[in-house]
Structures are given as structure tokens and as C-alpha cells.
Coordinates of C-alpha atoms in Angstrom, one line a residue:
X1 CA 0.0 -0.1 0.0
X2 CA 1.2 3.4 -0.9
X3 CA 1.6 5.2 2.3
X4 CA 2.0 8.7 0.9
X5 CA -1.9 8.2 0.3
X6 CA -2.6 8.7 3.9
X7 CA 0.0 11.5 5.3
X8 CA 0.6 11.1 9.0
X9 CA -0.5 13.9 11.2
X10 CA -3.4 15.2 9.1
X11 CA -6.7 15.2 10.4
X12 CA -9.0 13.2 7.8
X13 CA -11.8 15.7 7.8
X14 CA -9.9 18.7 7.7
X15 CA -6.9 18.1 5.4
X16 CA -6.0 21.3 3.7
X17 CA -3.1 20.3 1.3
X18 CA -4.9 19.3 -2.1
X19 CA -1.6 18.6 -4.1
X20 CA -2.0 15.2 -5.8
X21 CA -0.7 12.0 -4.6
X22 CA 2.0 9.8 -6.3
X23 CA 0.4 7.7 -8.9
X24 CA -2.4 5.6 -7.0
X25 CA -4.2 2.2 -8.1
X26 CA -7.4 4.0 -8.3
X27 CA -8.7 7.6 -8.6
X28 CA -12.3 7.7 -7.8
X29 CA -14.3 11.0 -8.7
X30 CA -17.2 11.8 -6.2
X31 CA -17.6 10.7 -2.6
X32 CA -21.1 9.9 -2.5
X33 CA -22.3 6.5 -1.7
X34 CA -21.2 5.0 -5.1
X35 CA -17.6 6.5 -4.6
X36 CA -17.4 5.9 -0.9
X37 CA -18.2 2.2 -1.0
X38 CA -15.7 1.6 -3.8
X39 CA -13.0 3.5 -2.1
X40 CA -13.7 1.7 1.2
X41 CA -13.8 -1.7 -0.4
X42 CA -10.7 -1.4 -2.4
X43 CA -8.6 0.4 0.3
X44 CA -9.7 -2.5 2.7
X45 CA -8.2 -5.0 0.3
X46 CA -5.0 -3.1 0.2
X47 CA -5.1 -1.0 -2.8
X48 CA -4.2 2.6 -3.0
X49 CA -6.9 4.8 -3.5
X50 CA -7.5 8.6 -4.0
X51 CA -10.9 10.2 -3.7
X52 CA -11.7 13.5 -5.3
X53 CA -14.9 15.4 -4.4
X54 CA -16.0 18.7 -5.7
X55 CA -17.8 19.6 -2.5
X56 CA -16.5 20.1 1.3
X57 CA -16.0 17.9 4.1
X58 CA -18.7 18.4 6.7
X59 CA -18.0 17.8 10.4
X60 CA -20.4 15.8 12.0
X61 CA -20.6 18.1 15.0
X62 CA -21.7 20.7 13.0
X63 CA -24.9 19.1 12.2
X64 CA -27.2 20.5 14.9
X65 CA -26.5 23.8 13.7
X66 CA -27.3 22.7 10.2
X67 CA -30.6 21.4 11.6
X68 CA -31.1 25.0 13.2
X69 CA -30.3 26.7 9.8
X70 CA -33.3 24.7 8.3
X71 CA -35.6 25.3 11.2
X72 CA -35.1 29.0 11.4
X73 CA -37.6 31.2 9.9
X74 CA -36.9 31.6 6.1
X75 CA -34.7 28.5 6.2
X76 CA -34.1 26.7 3.0
X77 CA -33.1 23.3 2.3
X78 CA -30.4 24.4 -0.2
X79 CA -28.7 26.6 2.6
X80 CA -28.2 23.3 4.7
X81 CA -25.4 22.0 2.8
X82 CA -23.9 24.9 1.4
X83 CA -25.0 25.0 -2.3
X84 CA -22.5 27.2 -4.4
X85 CA -24.7 28.7 -7.1
X86 CA -21.6 29.8 -9.2
X87 CA -19.8 26.4 -8.7
X88 CA -23.1 24.2 -9.1
X89 CA -24.7 26.6 -11.8
X90 CA -26.7 24.5 -14.5
X91 CA -29.5 25.0 -16.8
X92 CA -32.9 23.3 -17.7
X93 CA -34.2 23.2 -21.2
X94 CA -37.1 20.5 -21.1
X95 CA -40.9 21.2 -20.6
X96 CA -40.4 20.7 -17.0
X97 CA -38.0 22.9 -15.0
X98 CA -35.6 20.6 -13.5
X99 CA -34.4 22.1 -10.0
X100 CA -31.1 20.1 -9.9
X101 CA -29.6 22.0 -7.0
X102 CA -32.6 21.1 -4.5
X103 CA -31.9 17.6 -5.5
X104 CA -28.4 16.9 -5.0
X105 CA -25.5 18.0 -2.5
X106 CA -21.9 18.4 -3.7
X107 CA -19.9 17.3 -0.5
X108 CA -18.5 14.3 1.2
X109 CA -21.4 11.9 1.5
X110 CA -23.2 13.3 -1.7
X111 CA -26.9 13.3 -1.5
X112 CA -27.2 10.7 1.3
X113 CA -26.3 13.9 3.4
X114 CA -30.1 15.1 2.8
X115 CA -32.0 11.8 1.5
X116 CA -35.0 10.3 2.9
X117 CA -33.4 6.9 3.6
X118 CA -35.8 4.5 2.1
X119 CA -33.7 1.4 0.5
X120 CA -35.9 -1.1 -1.2
X121 CA -34.0 -3.5 -3.8
X122 CA -35.3 -3.5 -7.3
X123 CA -37.9 -6.1 -7.8
X124 CA -37.1 -8.7 -10.8
X125 CA -39.6 -6.9 -13.1
X126 CA -37.2 -3.8 -13.3
X127 CA -34.4 -5.8 -14.8
X128 CA -36.7 -7.2 -17.5
X129 CA -39.0 -4.6 -19.1
X130 CA -38.5 -5.4 -22.6
X131 CA -38.8 -9.2 -22.1
X132 CA -41.8 -8.8 -19.7
X133 CA -43.6 -5.7 -21.4
X134 CA -42.1 -4.9 -24.8
X135 CA -41.0 -1.7 -23.5
X136 CA -37.5 -0.2 -22.7
X137 CA -34.5 -2.4 -22.5
X138 CA -33.7 -5.4 -20.3
X139 CA -30.5 -4.9 -17.9
X140 CA -27.4 -6.9 -18.7
X141 CA -27.7 -8.2 -15.3
X142 CA -30.4 -10.0 -13.4
X143 CA -31.7 -9.7 -9.9
X144 CA -30.0 -12.9 -9.0
X145 CA -26.7 -11.2 -10.1
X146 CA -27.2 -8.5 -7.6
X147 CA -28.8 -10.3 -4.8
X148 CA -25.6 -10.9 -2.7
X149 CA -24.6 -7.4 -3.1
X150 CA -27.9 -6.3 -2.0
X151 CA -27.4 -8.2 1.1
X152 CA -23.9 -6.9 1.6
X153 CA -25.2 -3.3 0.7
X154 CA -27.8 -3.9 3.7
X155 CA -25.0 -4.7 6.0
X156 CA -22.8 -2.0 5.1
X157 CA -25.3 0.9 5.1
X158 CA -27.4 -0.7 8.3
X159 CA -30.9 -1.3 7.2
X160 CA -33.8 -1.8 9.5
X161 CA -36.5 -3.8 8.0
X162 CA -38.2 -7.2 7.7
X163 CA -39.0 -9.3 4.5
X164 CA -42.6 -8.6 4.1
X165 CA -42.8 -7.0 0.8
X166 CA -44.6 -9.5 -1.4
X167 CA -43.1 -8.0 -4.6
X168 CA -39.4 -8.0 -3.9
X169 CA -37.8 -11.6 -4.6
X170 CA -36.1 -13.7 -1.9
X171 CA -33.7 -12.4 0.8
X172 CA -31.1 -15.0 1.5
X173 CA -30.2 -13.0 4.7
X174 CA -32.5 -11.1 7.1
X175 CA -31.9 -7.4 7.6
X176 CA -29.4 -6.3 10.2
X177 CA -32.0 -4.5 12.2
X178 CA -35.4 -4.8 13.2
X179 CA -38.0 -2.5 11.5
X180 CA -39.5 0.6 12.7
X181 CA -43.1 0.2 14.0
X182 CA -45.9 1.9 11.9
X183 CA -46.6 5.5 12.7
X184 CA -49.8 6.5 14.2
X185 CA -51.0 8.0 10.9
X186 CA -50.1 4.9 8.8
X187 CA -52.4 2.8 11.0
X188 CA -55.4 5.2 9.8
X189 CA -54.4 4.4 6.0
X190 CA -53.7 0.7 6.6
X191 CA -57.3 0.0 7.8
X192 CA -58.6 1.5 4.6
X193 CA -56.2 -0.4 2.6
X194 CA -57.3 -3.7 4.0
X195 CA -60.8 -2.8 3.2
X196 CA -59.8 -2.3 -0.7
X197 CA -57.8 -5.5 -0.5
X198 CA -54.4 -3.3 -0.7
X199 CA -51.5 -5.1 0.8
X200 CA -49.1 -2.7 2.8
X201 CA -45.8 -3.7 4.3
X202 CA -43.2 -1.9 6.3
X203 CA -40.3 0.4 4.9
X204 CA -36.8 -0.6 4.7
X205 CA -34.9 2.3 6.3
X206 CA -31.0 3.1 6.2
X207 CA -31.5 4.5 9.8
X208 CA -30.8 2.7 13.1
X209 CA -33.7 1.1 14.8
X210 CA -31.0 0.2 17.5
X211 CA -27.3 1.2 17.8
X212 CA -25.4 -0.2 14.7
X213 CA -21.8 0.2 13.4
X214 CA -21.0 2.8 16.0
X215 CA -23.8 5.1 15.5
X216 CA -26.9 5.7 17.9
X217 CA -30.3 4.5 17.2
X218 CA -32.7 7.1 15.9
X219 CA -33.7 9.6 18.4
X220 CA -36.5 11.4 16.7
X221 CA -35.3 14.9 15.5
X222 CA -37.7 14.7 12.6
X223 CA -35.6 16.5 10.4
X224 CA -34.1 13.4 8.5
X225 CA -34.6 15.3 5.2
X226 CA -32.5 17.5 4.8
X227 CA -30.4 16.5 7.8
X228 CA -29.8 13.9 10.6
X229 CA -28.1 15.5 13.5
X230 CA -27.4 12.3 15.3
X231 CA -25.9 10.3 12.8
X232 CA -28.7 7.6 13.0
X233 CA -29.5 7.8 9.1
X234 CA -26.8 6.4 7.1
X235 CA -24.8 9.0 4.9
X236 CA -21.6 8.1 2.8
X237 CA -19.1 10.0 4.7
X238 CA -19.3 7.0 7.0
X239 CA -17.7 4.9 4.4
X240 CA -15.3 7.7 3.3
X241 CA -13.9 7.9 6.8
X242 CA -13.6 4.1 6.8
X243 CA -11.6 4.1 3.7
X244 CA -9.3 6.9 5.1
X245 CA -8.5 4.3 8.0
X246 CA -7.7 1.9 5.6
X247 CA -5.2 4.1 3.9
X248 CA -7.2 6.0 1.2
X249 CA -6.7 9.6 0.7
X250 CA -9.8 12.1 0.3
X251 CA -9.1 15.6 -1.5
X252 CA -12.3 17.7 -0.8
X253 CA -13.3 20.8 -2.9
X254 CA -11.2 19.5 -5.9
X255 CA -13.4 19.9 -9.0
X256 CA -12.4 17.8 -11.6
X257 CA -12.6 19.7 -14.9
X258 CA -11.7 17.0 -17.6
X259 CA -10.1 13.8 -17.9
X260 CA -6.7 13.5 -19.8
X261 CA -6.7 10.8 -22.5
X262 CA -3.8 9.1 -24.2
X263 CA -5.4 7.6 -27.3
X264 CA -1.9 5.5 -28.2
X265 CA -2.6 3.5 -25.2
X266 CA -6.5 3.9 -25.0
X267 CA -6.2 4.7 -21.3
X268 CA -7.0 7.9 -19.1
X269 CA -4.0 9.1 -17.7
X270 CA -5.0 11.8 -15.2
X271 CA -7.9 13.8 -13.7
X272 CA -7.4 17.3 -13.9
X273 CA -8.8 19.0 -10.9
X274 CA -8.9 22.7 -9.4
X275 CA -8.9 23.7 -5.8
X276 CA -10.5 26.9 -4.3
X277 CA -7.2 28.7 -4.4
X278 CA -7.4 28.4 -8.2
X279 CA -4.6 25.8 -8.3
X280 CA -4.8 23.3 -11.2
X281 CA -3.5 19.7 -10.7
X282 CA -3.2 16.2 -12.5
X283 CA -4.2 13.1 -10.5
X284 CA -2.7 9.9 -12.2
X285 CA -4.0 6.5 -11.5
X286 CA -4.0 3.3 -13.0
X287 CA -7.8 2.9 -12.9
X288 CA -10.4 5.8 -12.9
X289 CA -13.9 5.6 -11.5
X290 CA -16.6 8.2 -12.2
X291 CA -18.8 8.4 -9.1
X292 CA -20.2 11.9 -9.5
X293 CA -24.1 11.4 -10.2
X294 CA -25.9 11.1 -13.3
X295 CA -25.5 14.8 -14.3
X296 CA -22.0 15.3 -13.3
X297 CA -20.7 11.9 -14.7
X298 CA -22.2 12.6 -18.2
X299 CA -21.0 16.3 -18.3
X300 CA -17.2 15.2 -17.3
X301 CA -17.3 12.9 -20.0
X302 CA -18.7 15.5 -22.6
X303 CA -16.1 18.1 -21.2
X304 CA -13.2 15.7 -21.8
X305 CA -13.8 15.8 -25.5
X306 CA -10.6 15.4 -27.7
X307 CA -9.7 14.5 -31.2
X308 CA -10.2 10.9 -30.6
X309 CA -13.5 11.4 -29.0
X310 CA -14.9 14.7 -30.7
X311 CA -18.2 14.2 -29.1
X312 CA -17.2 13.4 -25.5
X313 CA -14.9 10.9 -23.9
X314 CA -16.0 7.1 -24.3
X315 CA -19.0 8.4 -26.5
X316 CA -18.4 6.5 -29.6
X317 CA -22.2 5.1 -29.2
X318 CA -23.5 8.9 -28.8
X319 CA -25.3 7.6 -25.5
X320 CA -23.5 9.6 -23.0
X321 CA -25.9 12.1 -21.5
X322 CA -29.0 10.3 -23.1
X323 CA -31.6 8.3 -21.4
X324 CA -31.8 10.8 -18.2
X325 CA -34.4 9.3 -15.9
X326 CA -36.2 10.7 -12.9
X327 CA -39.2 9.6 -10.5
X328 CA -42.2 11.9 -10.9
X329 CA -44.4 12.1 -7.7
X330 CA -47.9 12.5 -7.3
X331 CA -50.4 12.3 -4.6
X332 CA -52.9 13.9 -2.4
X333 CA -52.7 16.2 0.8
X334 CA -55.8 16.8 2.8
X335 CA -57.1 17.3 6.4
X336 CA -59.1 15.1 8.7
X337 CA -61.5 15.8 11.3
X338 CA -59.1 13.8 13.9
X339 CA -55.4 14.0 14.7
X340 CA -52.9 12.4 12.3
X341 CA -49.8 13.3 14.1
X342 CA -48.1 15.0 11.5
X343 CA -44.3 15.6 11.8
X344 CA -44.0 13.2 14.8
X345 CA -41.4 11.3 12.8
X346 CA -39.6 12.5 9.8
X347 CA -39.6 9.3 7.7
X348 CA -41.9 6.7 6.2
X349 CA -42.9 3.6 7.9
X350 CA -45.5 1.8 5.7
X351 CA -45.8 1.7 1.9
X352 CA -47.5 -0.7 -0.8
X353 CA -46.3 -2.3 -3.8
X354 CA -49.7 -3.7 -4.7
X355 CA -49.5 -2.0 -8.1
X356 CA -45.8 -2.5 -9.1
X357 CA -46.3 -5.4 -11.5
X358 CA -49.0 -4.6 -14.0
X359 CA -50.0 -7.2 -16.3
X360 CA -49.2 -5.0 -19.1
X361 CA -48.3 -1.4 -19.3
X362 CA -49.4 1.2 -19.7
X363 CA -50.0 2.3 -16.8
X364 CA -46.7 1.2 -15.5
X365 CA -45.5 0.6 -12.1
X366 CA -46.1 2.9 -9.0
X367 CA -45.4 2.6 -5.4
X368 CA -47.7 4.1 -2.4
X369 CA -46.2 5.9 0.3
X370 CA -47.8 7.1 3.5
X371 CA -46.5 10.4 4.6
X372 CA -45.6 11.1 8.3
X373 CA -44.5 14.6 7.5
X374 CA -47.3 16.1 5.4
X375 CA -48.5 19.6 5.8
X376 CA -47.0 22.7 7.5
X377 CA -45.0 22.7 10.4
X378 CA -46.2 24.7 13.5
X379 CA -43.6 27.4 12.8
X380 CA -44.9 27.9 9.2
X381 CA -48.5 28.3 10.3
X382 CA -47.6 30.7 13.5
X383 CA -45.9 33.0 11.0
X384 CA -48.0 32.8 7.9
X385 CA -51.3 32.7 10.2
X386 CA -53.1 31.0 7.5
X387 CA -53.5 27.3 6.7
X388 CA -55.8 26.7 3.6
X389 CA -55.0 23.7 1.4
X390 CA -54.6 26.5 -1.6
X391 CA -51.7 28.0 0.2
X392 CA -50.1 24.8 1.5
X393 CA -50.1 23.5 -2.2
X394 CA -48.2 26.4 -3.3
X395 CA -45.6 25.5 -0.8
X396 CA -45.5 22.0 -1.7
X397 CA -45.0 22.7 -5.3
X398 CA -41.6 24.2 -4.6
X399 CA -40.2 22.8 -1.6
X400 CA -37.0 24.9 -1.7
X401 CA -39.2 28.1 -1.3
X402 CA -39.2 29.8 2.0
X403 CA -42.6 29.9 3.5
X404 CA -42.2 33.4 4.5
X405 CA -41.5 34.6 1.2
X406 CA -45.1 35.8 0.6
X407 CA -46.8 38.4 2.5
X408 CA -50.1 37.7 4.4
X409 CA -53.0 37.4 2.0
X410 CA -56.1 39.5 2.2
X411 CA -54.6 41.9 4.6
X412 CA -55.1 39.4 7.5
X413 CA -54.4 41.2 10.7
X414 CA -51.6 40.1 12.7
X415 CA -52.5 38.2 15.9
X416 CA -50.6 37.2 19.1
X417 CA -51.1 35.2 22.4
X418 CA -54.0 33.1 22.9
X419 CA -55.7 34.1 19.5
X420 CA -52.4 32.9 18.0
X421 CA -52.3 29.6 19.7
X422 CA -55.9 28.8 19.0
X423 CA -55.1 29.6 15.2
X424 CA -52.4 27.2 15.2
X425 CA -54.3 24.5 17.2
X426 CA -57.2 25.0 14.0
X427 CA -54.6 24.5 11.2
X428 CA -51.9 21.8 12.8
X429 CA -52.2 18.2 13.6
X430 CA -54.7 17.1 11.2
X431 CA -52.9 17.0 7.9
X432 CA -52.3 13.8 5.9
X433 CA -50.5 12.8 2.8
X434 CA -50.6 10.0 0.3
X435 CA -47.9 9.7 -2.6
X436 CA -47.1 7.6 -5.2
X437 CA -43.6 7.3 -6.9
X438 CA -44.2 7.0 -10.5
X439 CA -42.1 4.6 -13.0
X440 CA -40.6 6.7 -16.0
X441 CA -39.5 4.9 -19.2
X442 CA -35.8 5.8 -20.7
X443 CA -36.1 8.2 -23.4
X444 CA -32.9 9.3 -25.6
X445 CA -34.5 12.6 -25.9
X446 CA -34.3 13.3 -22.1
X447 CA -30.7 14.0 -21.7
X448 CA -27.8 15.9 -20.0
X449 CA -25.7 18.1 -22.5
X450 CA -23.3 21.1 -22.2
X451 CA -24.7 24.7 -22.4
X452 CA -21.9 26.6 -24.1
X453 CA -23.8 29.6 -23.4
X454 CA -23.4 29.6 -19.6
X455 CA -20.3 28.9 -17.6
X456 CA -19.7 27.7 -14.0
X457 CA -17.1 29.2 -11.5
X458 CA -14.3 27.6 -13.4
X459 CA -15.3 28.8 -16.8
X460 CA -16.8 25.6 -17.9
X461 CA -20.0 25.1 -19.8
X462 CA -22.7 24.2 -17.3
X463 CA -24.7 21.1 -17.7
X464 CA -28.1 21.5 -19.1
X465 CA -30.9 19.0 -18.0
X466 CA -33.5 18.4 -20.6
X467 CA -36.6 16.4 -18.8
X468 CA -40.1 15.7 -19.5
X469 CA -41.9 12.6 -17.9
X470 CA -43.8 11.6 -21.1
X471 CA -47.2 10.0 -21.7
X472 CA -46.4 6.7 -20.1
X473 CA -45.6 8.2 -16.7
X474 CA -48.6 10.5 -16.8
X475 CA -51.0 7.6 -17.5
X476 CA -49.5 6.1 -14.6
X477 CA -49.9 8.8 -12.6
X478 CA -53.6 8.9 -13.3
X479 CA -54.2 5.4 -12.3
X480 CA -52.2 6.3 -9.1
X481 CA -54.6 9.3 -8.2
X482 CA -57.5 6.8 -8.9
X483 CA -56.2 4.7 -6.2
X484 CA -55.1 7.1 -3.7
X485 CA -58.6 8.9 -4.0
X486 CA -60.1 5.6 -3.3
X487 CA -58.2 4.9 0.0
X488 CA -59.2 8.5 1.0
X489 CA -62.9 7.8 0.2
X490 CA -62.5 4.6 2.5
X491 CA -60.9 6.2 5.5
X492 CA -63.1 5.8 8.7
X493 CA -62.7 9.5 9.5
X494 CA -64.1 12.6 8.3
X495 CA -62.2 14.1 5.4
X496 CA -62.4 17.9 5.7
X497 CA -60.5 18.7 2.6
X498 CA -58.2 17.1 0.1
X499 CA -56.3 18.2 -2.9
X500 CA -54.1 16.6 -5.7
X501 CA -50.4 17.7 -6.0
X502 CA -48.0 16.7 -8.5
X503 CA -44.1 17.1 -8.5
X504 CA -43.3 16.3 -12.1
X505 CA -39.6 17.6 -11.8
X506 CA -39.0 14.6 -9.9
X507 CA -37.8 13.1 -6.6
X508 CA -33.9 13.8 -6.9
X509 CA -33.4 10.4 -8.1
X510 CA -31.4 11.4 -11.4
X511 CA -30.3 8.3 -13.4
X512 CA -29.4 7.1 -16.9
X513 CA -27.0 9.0 -18.9
X514 CA -24.1 6.5 -19.1
X515 CA -26.3 3.3 -19.4
X516 CA -24.9 -0.1 -19.3
X517 CA -25.2 -2.8 -22.0
X518 CA -23.6 -5.2 -24.0
X519 CA -23.7 -3.5 -27.4
X520 CA -21.1 -0.9 -27.5
X521 CA -23.1 1.1 -30.1
X522 CA -26.1 1.5 -27.7
X523 CA -24.5 1.8 -24.3
X524 CA -21.5 3.5 -22.6
X525 CA -20.6 0.8 -20.2
X526 CA -20.6 -2.9 -19.9
X527 CA -22.1 -5.1 -17.1
X528 CA -18.9 -4.7 -15.1
X529 CA -19.3 -1.0 -15.5
X530 CA -16.2 -0.3 -17.8
X531 CA -16.8 1.9 -20.4
X532 CA -16.6 0.2 -24.0
X533 CA -14.4 2.5 -25.4
X534 CA -11.6 3.2 -22.9
X535 CA -9.7 0.3 -21.0
X536 CA -9.2 2.2 -17.5
X537 CA -12.4 4.1 -17.1
X538 CA -15.4 2.8 -15.0
X539 CA -18.7 4.4 -13.9
X540 CA -20.4 3.7 -11.0
X541 CA -23.8 4.8 -9.7
X542 CA -27.3 5.4 -10.9
X543 CA -26.2 6.9 -14.2
X544 CA -25.4 3.3 -15.4
X545 CA -29.0 2.0 -14.5
X546 CA -30.8 0.9 -17.8
X547 CA -34.4 1.5 -16.1
X548 CA -35.3 2.4 -12.6
X549 CA -38.9 1.1 -11.7
X550 CA -40.7 3.1 -9.1
X551 CA -38.2 2.3 -6.5
X552 CA -35.7 4.5 -4.7
X553 CA -32.1 3.8 -6.3
X554 CA -29.8 4.2 -3.5
X555 CA -29.6 0.5 -2.4
X556 CA -29.1 -0.7 -6.0
X557 CA -26.4 2.2 -6.4
X558 CA -24.6 0.5 -3.2
X559 CA -25.0 -2.9 -4.7
X560 CA -23.6 -2.2 -8.0
X561 CA -20.8 -0.3 -6.6
X562 CA -19.8 -3.1 -4.5
X563 CA -20.0 -5.4 -7.4
X564 CA -17.7 -3.1 -9.3
X565 CA -15.1 -3.1 -6.4
X566 CA -15.0 -6.9 -6.4
X567 CA -14.5 -6.8 -10.1
X568 CA -11.7 -4.4 -10.0
X569 CA -10.1 -6.2 -7.2
X570 CA -10.2 -9.5 -8.4
X571 CA -9.9 -8.9 -12.2
X572 CA -8.1 -5.6 -12.9
X573 CA -5.8 -4.3 -9.9

């Protein structure tokens, strides 16, 4: 192992020297879940690893302050993890405005710093869309290929759950921790589902239902997304630190601007990165792994164009950036004439895959989720002094909006004291939400390109995301609305009000753009995630996914990353 990759006497999280290491076995770009797991797995096996991350290292002791930043009047999600609008600049040219910077975090841990923590496996059907339904394409991997890596991922992340989902195939091993019990509001909806013959089950969560892996059990802050102050919810900085303990070196605030390519050897020779001081460095390595997310993976390949690859590195197929996928969300919010216990916990505990395997689409798959954090918080109501569904849906339509950005409507008088307390009681505690995660289909016209008319802080073209859900997703959404409204109509409670809401710009599950396949003319990477065109360049993460069903992608990101690490260790390094 190359000892220069972990200089003695330098604090792991606060290293200030950002000069490159001597040539490493592997250079990984991106310190989210994919990059972190590959880094830990390889460094644990004795390989020298360098990890380059565009964002900061965030000290775990700062998380309570970040939670307070979010909770303060006017607090915004983007401010919690220090979005840099110049560094993180982007554009959106699709029919749906894609709000990229509300969906990602650039920093050590990546988007697991602000994610919700649901970690279902992809059901078998998601790998076989062309075979089963004649749409999209099959994965070159099967569920059986990934099953042992799913189990390993559940152990590495720490998943609380039980094998009660009838759609997810066999689990060879039990979950590491017991599941969280259903919430108070879940019980209201489960009863209605039972009357309709809709089967519900627990939610596997990457958060500790008891102490696990040196982290505490969940203590109920309720601000899981965007920040868990206790560390009970998994975030990928856990595995970055473990990788550093094994000898890997992390360089944060190292924005990789392009990959240098030697056409005579058909290899990447270096990653060119820039530091906050403006210094430009070259990091050499034997192998390179892109793990910066679907948007930035595609962008970096496109930025690395050369005479050999005029349309972008590893892009002889023209597929780099194409087949961008995202999960639309639809659902209802409403109020009951009884308590729902809103905001008592900040994560889901019950869901349903009843409608996940249709006989033949459209409509496609959707998953029902019962929300424990629906409706406004006490602070929002107290400061706005209004609580109508119309006002609430405006806030829900743009979660990044400050709830204090609009003035009081209709010249409402300012109220204080007991009158304010009564108003809060009238508008808090009885909201509910049921949502559905909607399956998209890969479409080559949904894509990430370079916007040459707009540049970022380094003078490079920003990524442009062109995204439209399409008729398949919209027909699926209409079916989901019908089912959700049936559940609401069956509730053993008085429904005071209900309203449809739609999040067409997606949940933050950006996928596709470097899809895997066996045909180099139609895909970017092979089943082992090596690019077809370049011998020593691999891609990890959801950008390699062929389809994404209606399930959160993070556990599959983790499983494919662990499979990649095993391949690199046994076949390449």
C-alpha cells in the first residue's frame, strides 16, 4: 500500500493540502455512496485509492447547527449543505424545469446527506422490462446477479427492515436491524387499504432502529431530510472515513474539470482538478472510476472531448448524457377531522407495492407511500397565520421556497397570544399525505448536454438537463391518483379537505446518462461498468441504470458499487 495516500498527522476531515498523490491504483471522482463504497472496499483490500470530491467535508459536530439553519424562519433546504450557485450552476431546457440544486448535495457524503433513507431493492420486473412488457430495454444483469451485493449493501449501510414486501424477491439473509413500527397516521390508512384489498408492508430504512456500526439509534429529531443531527441515518461520509482508516486519501473541494486521455494507449492518464485557491493539478492513477452522479458523470465525459472522442470521452455510441431518468411524484394532501400526528417522525414506515407489477403497461409501476411529514410545521402556520390547502399546495409545489417569502393574504390582521395559539391549533395536527412514486421510461431525448452559453465558477460550460416525464408516466400517475382517492374515500374518518399535488420535476433520483449494456453502439459501459471505449475508465452509480422502476435507487447504487469493487480487485488490479 502506498503510504503517501494517508499522510501522517493530518486530520482526516480537515486536510488542507490538495496537491496530488503519487500515482495511485485507483482514482475515484465523487464521494457519494457509489464512490465511498468503492473506495472503502478497495482500500480495505490493500489498494491505494485517491478520492476527489468537488464539495466540502462536513464535520459531524456541525449537524445540529445545520438543522437549526433549516428550522429557522426563512430557512431553505439548499442552505443546509452550502450550495454554491456559481460552482453548481446548471440550466434546464426541458418542458419541466429541473431544479437540480434542490436535489443534490456536492460534498463528502453526496446526496445521502439530505436523502430520506428508504432502501428497497429493485424487484425482478425492473431488470426485465423489454422481456416482460416489450418496452425499454432489459438490464444486462439480473436480480440474481445482484442479490448477494444487495445483502452486503444492507449490512454496510445498516438497514432496519423485515422481509414482508410480497413483490421484492427472496432475501437470502435477514435485515441487520428490526424495522421501525408503523406510525400513528399509518394505522389510519392501513385500515382503509385492508378494506380495499390493498396489501401494505414496512419500509426498509437506512437508519438505525438500534445502535449499529458505532452510530446511535434514531432519537427522533424529525428533520431527516435535509439533515440527521444524530448520525442514526446513514450517509456516505461513514464509508469515506472508513476508507481513510484503511489508507485511502480524500481531497475535498477538488473540482475535476476534465479527464486526460492517451489515444495511443487507449487509457485515461489523469484527472485534472482545480482547488478553491485556483490551483490546477493532475491526479494520475492506473484505473479511474466516475461516481459523481448522473448529471456530473455525463458532463465530465462531455467536457473531456478530444480529437479521438470529439463528442465526449467514451462516447462513440452517442449515448453519453442520453436516457436521463427521474421519478415523478404525485399524491394528495388533506385534512381530517381527527389527529394524524403529522411531523412526529420525519420518515416513512409503511408503503405498498400492490400496483408494482401490472399485467401490461401502460399504466406502469407505481409505489404508494404514506407520509408522516405532510402539511405545514407549527412554525410555518404561526408565522403565516393561514393554513388553507391552496396556500399549502403552493409551498409543496416548490419545497425550496421559503414559507415566509409571501406576505399575508387578504390583509389579514396580525394576531398574538391566545388568539395565535388557537389559530395554530385550528390548522395543525390533522393533515395527511399519500403519495405515489411513478415509473418513467428511458427516452433518448431526455438528456444532459453542455450549455456553451453559460459557464460555472471555473469557466466551463454548465450541464443542461432536458427532462419531460412523457405520456407513459402521466397515464401511470392518473391510475395512481385513482387508487389514492379510493383510499381516502374509504377512511374511517371525516375528510375535511383534499387536494391533488404533482411533482413532475422529480424526487431527486437522477439516473441514466451512461447506461450499461452489451452492445457498444447503444450503451456506454459494459455489465462490469467499464466503459466500452476506454480500457481503464469505469462508471459507478445510477447513471449506469437501464431502467429505474418506481423504487428509490440508492440500495441498487450501493449494490452495483460493491460488485464493481469486487471486479476491480479480482480481475483488474
